[in-house]
Amino acid sequence: MDISINSQEKVGKEFFFKLLFYVALCLKLIQWDLSISLIKIQFNSNLIDILCLGLLLGSFFFRESYPVKLLIYFFLFSILSVMVYIKTGNRDILLMALFIFASYDIEFSNIIKCAMVIKSIFLILCTLLSILHIIPNYEFYEFRGVRKSLGYVTYNYAPRELFYIICYYIYLKKTKFKFIELIIIELLAFYYGQLTLSRTTFYLITLMVGIVVLNKLTLNKFFKTSFSRMISYIYILASVFTVVVLKLYMINPVKYKFLNFFTTGRLEYSIIALNKYGISLFGQKIEWVGLAFNQSKVIEYNYVDNSYLQMLLNYGIIYTIVVVVCLTLICRYAIRSNNYNLVIILVILAIRAIVEPQLWVVQYNIFSLLLLPTILMLNRKGV
């Protein structure tokens, strides 16, 4: 009888800490998707962040047991996160630490399903409502054509949401793909790419689908080569590539102006930000000013799209190195566990991070929550 009661209590506690985690995740994702959409419902971001912090702390401390080694990692990572938060005032740093360590003993595929459902609902809803003229469908006129926002505050959000939904879907499908599914994915990428003129997202989705097909046709032999060793360091390579390209452009901007043109001015804005803010150990508070439809033309555009550089400027050199190391470990985990779809996704995310700033944001790159399974596996097998 006592055993039965204890078992029921254990199940009840397990359900409760998982519930707290999922409520926090849903609140954060919904609040973010509402903030970037033109649906006239808004949550107070400060209140949501505080609520999420409380829920995640509750989920973390409500557990009966937690591996001692992970507790040590949590303590060290939390100290670093708090130090960066004090410098930057960015609560996402604290939330990322809590999301990672509160996700222990929670099935990652269920976390992915949760994120995919929420983002899919918002993408479909915003697209349909904008087409029906129930919410605005802003138009941005550029030299290459008209870019539509499809119910979001600017044109790059709809294809960005689609990109991550496809990443989630490919992860969940593993090797059970039918070619018709990949064709539908490509058609969706083409549709959103045409309306928003977001070439990079379309090319990366096409590249991802192409590698998935190639890997499927070669029966996973594509990754069973020395090539896999290089892939495990893709985030380090992407970081080094960022530094090298910026250095080349700083030395001779005229010679490498084609690179700036190819990246639609991103290199120039990166150099301006680098000169303006410099690099610190634990980060600094920076008010980034991106693109928005109703933004005053008097406000100076001040944004860095490269994830590696933005983290370096915003969060400092120490935190950036830790993040790159963590993502490198997750890559090694994916390769060692023969999860080839995850490997493909991580490679594409590393490349995308060169021109997009969502690398270490739980609202998009939810694969960062694989850090705990990575640590546990690598501790068992040795790095």
Coordinates of C-alpha atoms in Angstrom, one line a residue:
M1 CA 0.0 0.0 0.0
D2 CA 2.8 2.4 1.0
I3 CA 4.7 1.5 -2.2
S4 CA 1.6 2.3 -4.3
I5 CA 1.1 5.7 -2.6
N6 CA 4.7 6.6 -3.0
S7 CA 4.6 5.6 -6.7
Q8 CA 1.5 7.8 -7.2
E9 CA 3.2 10.7 -5.4
K10 CA 6.2 10.3 -7.6
V11 CA 4.1 10.2 -10.8
G12 CA 2.2 13.3 -9.6
K13 CA 5.4 15.3 -8.9
E14 CA 6.8 14.3 -12.3
F15 CA 3.7 15.5 -14.0
F16 CA 3.7 18.7 -12.1
F17 CA 7.3 19.7 -12.9
K18 CA 6.8 18.8 -16.5
L19 CA 3.6 20.9 -16.6
L20 CA 5.4 23.9 -15.2
F21 CA 8.1 23.6 -17.9
Y22 CA 5.6 23.3 -20.7
V23 CA 3.5 26.2 -19.4
A24 CA 6.6 28.4 -19.4
L25 CA 7.6 27.2 -22.9
C26 CA 4.1 27.8 -24.3
L27 CA 3.9 31.3 -22.7
K28 CA 7.3 32.3 -24.1
L29 CA 6.5 31.0 -27.6
I30 CA 3.0 32.5 -27.7
Q31 CA 4.2 35.9 -26.3
W32 CA 7.0 36.0 -28.9
D33 CA 4.7 35.0 -31.9
L34 CA 2.2 37.6 -30.8
S35 CA 4.8 40.3 -30.6
I36 CA 6.0 39.7 -34.2
S37 CA 2.6 39.3 -35.7
L38 CA -0.1 42.0 -36.5
I39 CA -2.7 40.2 -34.5
K40 CA -4.1 42.7 -32.1
I41 CA -3.5 40.7 -29.0
Q42 CA -0.4 41.4 -26.9
F43 CA 1.1 40.1 -23.7
N44 CA 3.3 42.1 -21.5
S45 CA 6.8 40.8 -22.2
N46 CA 8.2 41.8 -18.8
L47 CA 5.3 40.0 -17.0
I48 CA 5.7 36.9 -19.2
D49 CA 9.4 36.7 -18.6
I50 CA 9.0 37.0 -14.8
L51 CA 6.3 34.4 -14.9
C52 CA 8.4 32.1 -17.0
L53 CA 11.4 32.5 -14.6
G54 CA 9.2 31.5 -11.7
L55 CA 7.7 28.5 -13.5
L56 CA 11.1 27.2 -14.6
L57 CA 12.6 27.7 -11.1
G58 CA 9.6 25.8 -9.8
S59 CA 10.1 23.0 -12.4
F60 CA 13.8 22.8 -11.5
F61 CA 13.5 22.7 -7.8
F62 CA 10.4 20.6 -7.6
R63 CA 12.2 17.5 -8.7
E64 CA 13.1 14.8 -6.1
S65 CA 16.5 14.2 -7.6
Y66 CA 18.9 15.8 -10.1
P67 CA 22.4 14.5 -11.1
V68 CA 25.1 16.2 -9.0
K69 CA 27.3 16.9 -12.0
L70 CA 24.5 18.7 -13.8
L71 CA 23.8 20.7 -10.7
I72 CA 27.4 21.9 -10.8
Y73 CA 27.1 22.8 -14.5
F74 CA 23.8 24.6 -13.7
F75 CA 25.5 26.6 -10.9
L76 CA 28.4 27.6 -13.1
F77 CA 26.3 28.4 -16.1
S78 CA 23.8 30.4 -14.0
I79 CA 26.6 32.5 -12.5
L80 CA 27.9 33.4 -15.9
S81 CA 24.3 34.1 -17.1
V82 CA 23.6 36.4 -14.2
M83 CA 26.9 38.3 -14.8
V84 CA 25.9 38.8 -18.4
Y85 CA 22.4 39.8 -17.4
I86 CA 23.7 42.5 -15.0
K87 CA 25.7 44.0 -17.9
T88 CA 23.1 43.7 -20.6
G89 CA 19.7 43.6 -18.8
N90 CA 18.6 40.9 -21.2
R91 CA 16.3 38.4 -19.4
D92 CA 16.6 35.9 -22.3
I93 CA 20.0 35.0 -21.0
L94 CA 18.5 33.9 -17.7
L95 CA 15.6 32.2 -19.4
M96 CA 17.9 30.2 -21.7
A97 CA 19.9 28.8 -18.7
L98 CA 16.7 27.8 -16.9
F99 CA 15.0 26.3 -20.0
I100 CA 18.1 24.2 -20.6
F101 CA 18.4 22.8 -17.1
A102 CA 14.7 22.6 -16.4
S103 CA 14.3 20.4 -19.5
Y104 CA 16.2 17.5 -17.8
D105 CA 14.2 14.2 -17.9
I106 CA 11.7 15.7 -20.4
E107 CA 11.3 14.0 -23.7
F108 CA 12.9 16.3 -26.3
S109 CA 10.7 15.2 -29.1
N110 CA 7.6 16.4 -27.1
I111 CA 9.3 19.8 -26.6
I112 CA 9.8 20.0 -30.4
K113 CA 6.2 19.0 -31.1
C114 CA 5.0 21.7 -28.7
A115 CA 7.1 24.4 -30.5
M116 CA 6.1 23.2 -33.9
V117 CA 2.3 23.2 -33.2
I118 CA 2.4 26.8 -31.7
K119 CA 4.5 28.2 -34.6
S120 CA 2.4 26.4 -37.2
I121 CA -0.8 27.8 -35.8
F122 CA 0.5 31.3 -35.9
L123 CA 2.0 31.0 -39.4
I124 CA -1.2 29.6 -40.9
L125 CA -3.3 32.1 -39.0
C126 CA -1.2 35.2 -39.9
T127 CA -1.0 34.1 -43.6
L128 CA -4.7 33.5 -43.9
L129 CA -5.8 36.6 -42.0
S130 CA -3.5 38.8 -44.1
I131 CA -4.7 37.3 -47.4
L132 CA -8.3 37.9 -46.3
H133 CA -7.3 41.5 -45.3
I134 CA -8.5 40.9 -41.8
I135 CA -5.0 42.0 -40.5
P136 CA -2.5 44.1 -42.5
N137 CA -0.2 42.7 -45.1
Y138 CA 2.5 45.3 -45.3
E139 CA 4.4 45.9 -48.5
F140 CA 8.0 46.9 -48.6
Y141 CA 9.3 48.3 -51.9
E142 CA 12.9 47.4 -52.8
F143 CA 15.0 47.4 -56.0
R144 CA 14.3 43.7 -56.4
G145 CA 10.5 43.9 -56.0
V146 CA 7.7 44.1 -53.4
R147 CA 8.2 42.1 -50.2
K148 CA 5.0 41.2 -48.3
S149 CA 4.9 40.8 -44.6
L150 CA 2.0 38.3 -44.6
G151 CA 0.5 39.4 -41.3
Y152 CA 3.9 40.0 -39.5
V153 CA 5.5 43.3 -38.6
T154 CA 8.1 42.9 -41.4
Y155 CA 8.7 40.6 -44.4
N156 CA 11.4 38.3 -42.9
Y157 CA 9.3 36.8 -40.1
A158 CA 7.0 34.5 -42.1
P159 CA 9.8 32.7 -43.9
R160 CA 11.8 32.6 -40.7
E161 CA 8.9 30.9 -38.9
L162 CA 8.5 28.4 -41.8
F163 CA 12.2 27.6 -41.7
Y164 CA 12.2 26.6 -38.1
I165 CA 8.9 24.7 -38.4
I166 CA 10.5 22.7 -41.2
C167 CA 13.6 22.1 -39.0
Y168 CA 11.3 20.7 -36.3
Y169 CA 9.4 18.6 -38.7
I170 CA 12.6 17.1 -40.2
Y171 CA 13.9 16.3 -36.8
L172 CA 10.7 14.5 -35.8
K173 CA 10.5 12.5 -39.0
K174 CA 14.0 11.1 -38.6
T175 CA 14.4 8.7 -41.6
K176 CA 10.7 8.1 -42.3
F177 CA 10.5 10.6 -45.1
K178 CA 8.3 10.2 -48.2
F179 CA 9.5 12.2 -51.2
I180 CA 6.1 13.8 -51.5
E181 CA 6.6 15.4 -48.1
L182 CA 9.9 16.9 -49.2
I183 CA 8.2 18.2 -52.4
I184 CA 5.5 19.9 -50.2
I185 CA 8.2 21.4 -48.0
E186 CA 10.0 22.8 -51.1
L187 CA 6.7 24.2 -52.5
L188 CA 6.0 26.0 -49.2
A189 CA 9.5 27.4 -49.2
F190 CA 9.0 28.6 -52.7
Y191 CA 5.6 30.2 -52.0
Y192 CA 6.8 32.1 -49.0
G193 CA 10.1 33.0 -50.7
Q194 CA 8.3 34.4 -53.7
L195 CA 5.9 36.6 -51.6
T196 CA 8.6 37.9 -49.2
L197 CA 11.6 37.7 -51.6
S198 CA 13.6 36.0 -48.8
R199 CA 16.2 34.2 -50.9
T200 CA 18.5 33.1 -48.1
T201 CA 15.7 31.1 -46.3
F202 CA 14.6 29.5 -49.5
Y203 CA 18.1 28.5 -50.4
L204 CA 18.8 27.0 -47.0
I205 CA 15.6 25.1 -46.9
T206 CA 16.4 23.7 -50.4
L207 CA 19.9 22.8 -49.2
M208 CA 18.5 21.1 -46.1
V209 CA 16.0 19.1 -48.2
G210 CA 18.8 18.2 -50.7
I211 CA 21.1 16.9 -48.0
V212 CA 18.2 14.9 -46.5
V213 CA 17.5 13.3 -49.9
L214 CA 21.2 12.6 -50.5
N215 CA 21.6 11.0 -47.1
K216 CA 18.5 8.9 -47.7
L217 CA 19.7 7.7 -51.1
T218 CA 23.2 6.9 -49.8
L219 CA 21.7 5.0 -46.7
N220 CA 23.5 7.5 -44.3
K221 CA 26.9 6.9 -45.9
F222 CA 27.1 10.7 -46.5
F223 CA 28.0 11.2 -42.9
K224 CA 30.1 8.0 -42.4
T225 CA 33.3 9.7 -43.6
S226 CA 36.0 11.9 -42.3
F227 CA 33.6 14.7 -43.4
S228 CA 31.7 14.1 -40.1
R229 CA 34.7 15.2 -38.1
M230 CA 34.7 18.5 -39.8
I231 CA 30.9 18.8 -39.3
S232 CA 31.3 18.4 -35.5
Y233 CA 33.2 21.7 -35.5
I234 CA 30.9 23.6 -37.8
Y235 CA 30.0 26.3 -35.2
I236 CA 33.7 27.0 -34.5
L237 CA 34.3 27.1 -38.3
A238 CA 31.4 29.5 -38.8
S239 CA 32.7 31.7 -36.0
V240 CA 36.1 31.8 -37.5
F241 CA 34.7 32.5 -41.0
T242 CA 32.8 35.5 -39.5
V243 CA 36.0 36.9 -38.0
V244 CA 38.0 36.3 -41.3
V245 CA 35.4 37.9 -43.5
L246 CA 35.0 40.9 -41.3
K247 CA 38.8 41.3 -41.1
L248 CA 39.1 41.2 -44.9
Y249 CA 36.4 43.8 -45.3
M250 CA 37.9 46.1 -42.7
I251 CA 41.3 45.9 -44.4
N252 CA 40.0 46.6 -47.9
P253 CA 36.3 47.4 -48.2
V254 CA 36.6 48.4 -51.9
K255 CA 38.2 45.1 -52.9
Y256 CA 35.5 43.1 -51.0
K257 CA 32.5 45.3 -51.7
F258 CA 30.9 42.5 -53.6
L259 CA 30.6 40.6 -50.3
N260 CA 28.8 43.5 -48.7
F261 CA 26.5 43.7 -51.8
F262 CA 25.9 40.0 -51.7
T263 CA 24.9 40.2 -48.0
T264 CA 22.7 43.2 -48.6
G265 CA 24.9 45.6 -46.6
R266 CA 25.3 43.3 -43.6
L267 CA 29.1 43.6 -43.5
E268 CA 29.0 47.3 -43.4
Y269 CA 26.5 47.4 -40.6
S270 CA 28.6 44.8 -38.7
I271 CA 31.8 46.9 -39.0
I272 CA 29.9 50.0 -37.8
A273 CA 28.6 48.2 -34.8
L274 CA 32.0 46.7 -34.0
N275 CA 33.6 50.1 -34.1
K276 CA 30.9 51.7 -32.1
Y277 CA 30.6 49.2 -29.3
G278 CA 33.7 47.2 -29.2
I279 CA 34.1 43.8 -27.5
S280 CA 33.8 43.2 -23.7
L281 CA 34.3 40.2 -21.4
F282 CA 30.7 40.0 -20.1
G283 CA 28.7 42.0 -22.6
Q284 CA 27.0 45.4 -22.6
K285 CA 23.5 46.8 -23.1
I286 CA 22.9 47.6 -26.8
E287 CA 19.6 49.0 -28.2
W288 CA 19.4 47.2 -31.5
V289 CA 17.2 49.0 -34.1
G290 CA 15.9 46.7 -36.8
L291 CA 13.4 47.0 -39.6
A292 CA 9.7 47.7 -39.0
F293 CA 6.9 49.1 -41.2
N294 CA 6.0 52.1 -39.0
Q295 CA 9.5 52.9 -37.9
S296 CA 10.5 56.6 -38.3
K297 CA 13.0 57.3 -41.0
V298 CA 14.8 59.6 -38.6
I299 CA 15.8 56.6 -36.4
E300 CA 19.2 55.2 -37.5
Y301 CA 19.2 51.6 -38.5
N302 CA 21.4 49.8 -36.0
Y303 CA 21.4 46.0 -36.2
V304 CA 23.8 43.1 -36.7
D305 CA 22.3 40.0 -38.3
N306 CA 25.3 37.7 -37.7
S307 CA 24.5 35.6 -34.6
Y308 CA 28.2 35.1 -33.7
L309 CA 29.0 38.8 -33.9
Q310 CA 25.8 39.9 -32.2
M311 CA 26.5 37.6 -29.3
L312 CA 30.1 38.8 -29.1
L313 CA 29.0 42.5 -29.0
N314 CA 25.9 41.9 -26.7
Y315 CA 27.0 39.1 -24.4
G316 CA 30.7 39.4 -24.4
I317 CA 33.6 37.1 -25.4
I318 CA 33.3 34.6 -22.5
Y319 CA 29.6 33.9 -22.9
T320 CA 30.0 33.6 -26.7
I321 CA 32.8 31.1 -26.4
V322 CA 30.7 29.0 -24.0
V323 CA 27.8 29.1 -26.4
V324 CA 29.9 28.0 -29.4
V325 CA 31.4 25.2 -27.3
C326 CA 28.0 24.0 -26.2
L327 CA 26.7 23.9 -29.8
T328 CA 29.8 22.1 -30.9
L329 CA 29.2 19.5 -28.2
I330 CA 25.6 19.1 -29.4
C331 CA 26.9 18.5 -32.9
R332 CA 29.2 15.7 -31.5
Y333 CA 26.3 14.3 -29.7
A334 CA 24.2 14.2 -32.9
I335 CA 27.0 12.4 -34.8
R336 CA 27.7 9.9 -32.1
S337 CA 24.0 9.0 -31.7
N338 CA 23.7 8.6 -35.5
N339 CA 20.9 11.2 -35.6
Y340 CA 21.7 12.3 -39.1
N341 CA 18.6 14.6 -39.5
L342 CA 19.7 16.4 -36.4
V343 CA 23.2 16.7 -37.8
I344 CA 21.8 18.2 -41.0
I345 CA 19.7 20.7 -39.1
L346 CA 22.6 21.8 -36.9
V347 CA 24.8 22.3 -39.9
I348 CA 22.2 24.5 -41.6
L349 CA 21.6 26.5 -38.4
A350 CA 25.3 27.1 -38.1
I351 CA 25.4 28.4 -41.7
R352 CA 22.2 30.4 -41.3
A353 CA 23.6 32.1 -38.1
I354 CA 26.1 33.9 -40.3
V355 CA 23.3 36.0 -41.7
E356 CA 20.6 35.6 -39.0
P357 CA 20.6 36.4 -35.3
Q358 CA 18.5 33.6 -33.8
L359 CA 21.2 31.1 -32.9
W360 CA 20.9 31.2 -29.1
V361 CA 17.2 32.1 -28.8
V362 CA 14.8 29.5 -27.3
Q363 CA 11.9 31.0 -29.3
Y364 CA 13.6 29.6 -32.4
N365 CA 16.6 27.4 -31.8
I366 CA 15.0 25.0 -29.4
F367 CA 17.8 22.5 -30.3
S368 CA 19.9 24.3 -27.7
L369 CA 17.9 22.3 -25.1
L370 CA 19.7 19.2 -26.2
L371 CA 22.7 20.4 -24.2
L372 CA 21.8 18.2 -21.2
P373 CA 21.4 14.9 -23.1
T374 CA 24.7 15.9 -24.8
I375 CA 26.5 16.3 -21.5
L376 CA 25.1 13.1 -20.1
M377 CA 26.0 11.0 -23.2
L378 CA 29.5 12.5 -23.6
N379 CA 30.2 11.9 -19.9
R380 CA 29.4 8.2 -20.4
K381 CA 31.4 7.7 -23.6
G382 CA 34.1 10.4 -23.1
V383 CA 34.4 13.4 -25.3

